[in-house]
Amino acid sequence: MGRQAVQESNCVAISCQNCGLYQLCLPMGLDSADTALLDRYVKRRRMFKRGEVLYRIGEAFTYVYAIRSGSVKTYISTDDGRLQITGFHVPGELLGLNAIDEKRYNCEAMALETTSVCEISVECFEELARQIPSVHYQMLRMMSKEIKHNQELMLLLGKKNAEERLATYLLSLSRRFALRNYSPTQFNLSMSRGDIGNYLGIAEETVSRIFTRFQEEGVIASERRHIILNDLERLSAIAREPYSATAQVIPLPRIPNPR
Amino acid sequence: MGRQAVQESNCVAISCQNCGLYQLCLPMGLDSADTALLDRYVKRRRMFKRGEVLYRIGEAFTYVYAIRSGSVKTYISTDDGRLQITGFHVPGELLGLNAIDEKRYNCEAMALETTSVCEISVECFEELARQIPSVHYQMLRMMSKEIKHNQELMLLLGKKNAEERLATYLLSLSRRFALRNYSPTQFNLSMSRGDIGNYLGIAEETVSRIFTRFQEEGVIASERRHIILNDLERLSAIAREPYSATAQVIPLPRIPNPR
DNA sequence: CGCCCTGTTGAATCTGGTCAAACTAAGTGG
DNA sequence: CCACTTAGTTTGACCAGATTCAACAGGGCG
């Protein structure tokens, strides 16, 4: 995410590790044969320009997408056309998995900026899961993680006021950047105020106003899409979330190997 | 859900089919040996009374719960104590699966009424998945379904006004009852106005007021927790959802068998 | 029978939405 | 290179829907 040259080039440099499938298999301790197998399936690379759609609601579930660089938003809609953005996705994340049940995508995905992805056919993916059974398990973990994330968003949408929402949002971005070794206090947004407001369930004018207020209070500095978080602690207090200076290191859970 | 004698007895009568694991395995065409295997793991039955907690946030992930009769709410909280109910669960549903990633429950589950469950140890469940590989696949499908459901709730929380929320909610209940061959137009709620409001992100007074309004307009009739939907079509219009008289029959997707 | 919980209703208040307008940055094409 | 367009952002004024506070009604249960 972001357009700084340093981040872009960084993305490319670690694109292999960042490619989602790597993340899928990393915790499994795959041997090199497995990794080679994995590589076979990560062939098709595609670029999407800002505003281009990766997949639409109802389309047959044919590909899973691993983001290599750039960023993507996913959203659903009421039948009278109101959209709800359900997630912003950054390099290393896998898109489309939740279409498994109905075999059709149940949300739409659009590139927020020029975005490079690995397009993995579902058939290949299933073949992969057959040959490396613990891939199934990793998929479960990833979906479990997504459910947890969505639950937190529900809490935000259902119970938090506008200030808390925006503070929560900035902190969540900060943590995600920290995880990927980007600066947790200084970054560029790839999404517009309108997108942020939509995601958080508030009007874009409200987003603007609160950015201004945070800036007046010295909690952040923002110039258009460039954001500096000056006071993570105060931001955490506003968001009503426990403050953690650095990303918490959670010991990897024991992973049963079903092979 | 509901306290009508007819529904209760019905639940008991079809408890086997309603037990969640059955649902998990039903679409897989298990042979009788598999079914026997399945039965081995569904031993422990437990009862929870209204208000009793099945599991708490952060507790080690040791059991998966299949609801046999009754109903359960799940919820998460901000650290200053505000709760957000994330789901109401009825017979046939499986609870706890989304703890897979962190090996700890990430929400709390509480019985809304006297509730009977099958308690399945996670170890047994994993053993089961090892012996019947397509169980993995069914788990993926169930989690995929949950993600879709949560996305729809986000749309509701983020974009719909109070009337639309309540109408959407009533319709969603109606559909779930229809799926289980209960009346889609007449049922008892097991949750309070407060719970409904919490779930939908509105105050309980607002829930009450809108129930009254719907009743004045003749769309529904309600007496405390007993609800009659008089005009599903108008309700759909209010909810801004496509009207479907009966539950749509979706052809079962082709299920690859990884054995 | 009386208490308590749940639900209903009214009135005052306020957060955040809507509408409108000005402004900026970044293209776009002549 | 400049005029013009377009998309995105910010700000102000006003207003509506929903919350909050408060009082009260009714059912169910001990």
CSV table of C-alpha atoms in Angstrom, one decimal, chain A residues 76-80 82-84 86 98-103 106-107 126 130 136-137 139-141 143-148 150-155 157-160 164 198 201 240-242 253-254 256 258, chain B residues 76-80 82-84 86 98-103 106-107 126 130 136-137 139-141 143-148 150-155 157-160 164 198 201 240-242 253-254 256 258:
chain,number,residue,atom,x,y,z
A,76,ILE,CA,-20.9,-6.1,-1.2
A,77,SER,CA,-24.1,-4.2,-1.9
A,78,THR,CA,-27.8,-3.9,-1.2
A,79,ASP,CA,-30.0,-4.4,-4.2
A,80,ASP,CA,-30.7,-0.7,-4.3
A,82,ARG,CA,-25.6,1.0,-1.6
A,83,LEU,CA,-22.1,-0.5,-1.2
A,84,GLN,CA,-20.4,-1.7,2.0
A,86,THR,CA,-15.8,-5.3,3.8
A,98,ASN,CA,-14.8,-17.5,1.0
A,99,ALA,CA,-16.4,-18.3,-2.3
A,100,ILE,CA,-15.9,-22.0,-1.4
A,101,ASP,CA,-19.3,-22.6,-0.1
A,102,GLU,CA,-21.4,-21.4,-3.0
A,103,LYS,CA,-18.8,-21.8,-5.7
A,106,ASN,CA,-19.9,-13.4,-2.8
A,107,CYS,CA,-18.2,-10.1,-2.9
A,126,GLU,CA,-7.6,-28.2,-4.8
A,130,ARG,CA,-4.8,-33.0,-2.1
A,136,HIS,CA,-6.5,-27.6,4.1
A,137,TYR,CA,-5.6,-26.8,7.7
A,139,MET,CA,-7.0,-22.6,4.8
A,140,LEU,CA,-9.1,-23.2,7.9
A,141,ARG,CA,-6.8,-21.0,9.9
A,143,MET,CA,-10.7,-18.2,7.2
A,144,SER,CA,-10.8,-18.4,11.0
A,145,LYS,CA,-8.7,-15.3,11.0
A,146,GLU,CA,-11.0,-13.6,8.6
A,147,ILE,CA,-14.0,-14.4,10.7
A,148,LYS,CA,-12.3,-12.9,13.7
A,150,ASN,CA,-15.0,-9.4,10.6
A,151,GLN,CA,-16.4,-9.8,14.1
A,152,GLU,CA,-14.2,-6.9,15.2
A,153,LEU,CA,-15.5,-4.8,12.3
A,154,MET,CA,-19.0,-5.7,13.4
A,155,LEU,CA,-18.2,-4.5,16.9
A,157,LEU,CA,-19.9,-0.8,13.2
A,158,GLY,CA,-22.4,-1.6,15.9
A,159,LYS,CA,-21.0,0.0,19.0
A,160,LYS,CA,-18.4,2.6,18.3
A,164,GLU,CA,-13.5,5.6,17.9
A,198,ASN,CA,-17.9,3.7,3.6
A,201,GLY,CA,-20.0,3.2,8.3
A,240,ARG,CA,-10.6,2.1,23.4
A,241,GLU,CA,-8.1,-0.6,22.6
A,242,PRO,CA,-5.2,-1.8,24.6
A,253,PRO,CA,0.0,-22.7,17.9
A,254,ARG,CA,0.8,-26.4,17.7
A,256,PRO,CA,-1.3,-31.1,13.9
A,258,PRO,CA,-2.7,-34.7,9.2
B,76,ILE,CA,-17.6,-10.0,21.6
B,77,SER,CA,-16.8,-6.9,23.6
B,78,THR,CA,-14.8,-3.7,23.6
B,79,ASP,CA,-12.4,-3.6,26.6
B,80,ASP,CA,-14.6,-1.0,28.2
B,82,ARG,CA,-19.7,-2.7,25.4
B,83,LEU,CA,-21.0,-6.0,23.9
B,84,GLN,CA,-21.7,-6.7,20.3
B,86,THR,CA,-22.4,-11.4,16.5
B,98,ASN,CA,-13.6,-20.0,14.3
B,99,ALA,CA,-11.3,-20.6,17.2
B,100,ILE,CA,-9.1,-22.7,15.0
B,101,ASP,CA,-6.6,-20.1,14.2
B,102,GLU,CA,-5.7,-18.9,17.7
B,103,LYS,CA,-6.6,-22.1,19.5
B,106,ASN,CA,-12.6,-15.5,20.2
B,107,CYS,CA,-16.2,-14.9,21.2
B,126,GLU,CA,-9.4,-33.6,14.3
B,130,ARG,CA,-8.1,-37.3,9.5
B,136,HIS,CA,-12.1,-30.7,6.2
B,137,TYR,CA,-13.9,-29.6,3.1
B,139,MET,CA,-15.6,-27.3,7.6
B,140,LEU,CA,-14.3,-24.9,4.9
B,141,ARG,CA,-17.8,-24.6,3.5
B,143,MET,CA,-16.8,-21.2,7.6
B,144,SER,CA,-17.3,-19.7,4.1
B,145,LYS,CA,-21.0,-19.6,4.9
B,146,GLU,CA,-20.3,-17.8,8.2
B,147,ILE,CA,-18.1,-15.3,6.5
B,148,LYS,CA,-20.8,-14.5,4.0
B,150,ASN,CA,-21.1,-11.8,8.7
B,151,GLN,CA,-20.5,-9.7,5.5
B,152,GLU,CA,-24.3,-9.3,5.2
B,153,LEU,CA,-24.5,-8.2,8.8
B,154,MET,CA,-21.7,-5.6,8.2
B,155,LEU,CA,-23.8,-4.3,5.3
B,157,LEU,CA,-24.7,-2.3,10.4
B,158,GLY,CA,-22.9,0.0,8.0
B,159,LYS,CA,-25.6,1.1,5.6
B,160,LYS,CA,-29.1,0.4,6.7
B,164,GLU,CA,-34.5,-1.7,7.3
B,198,ASN,CA,-27.7,-5.0,20.3
B,201,GLY,CA,-26.7,-1.9,16.3
B,240,ARG,CA,-34.8,-3.7,0.4
B,241,GLU,CA,-34.2,-7.3,-0.2
B,242,PRO,CA,-35.5,-9.4,-3.1
B,253,PRO,CA,-22.4,-27.7,-5.6
B,254,ARG,CA,-20.2,-30.4,-7.0
B,256,PRO,CA,-14.6,-32.9,-4.9
B,258,PRO,CA,-10.2,-35.8,-1.7
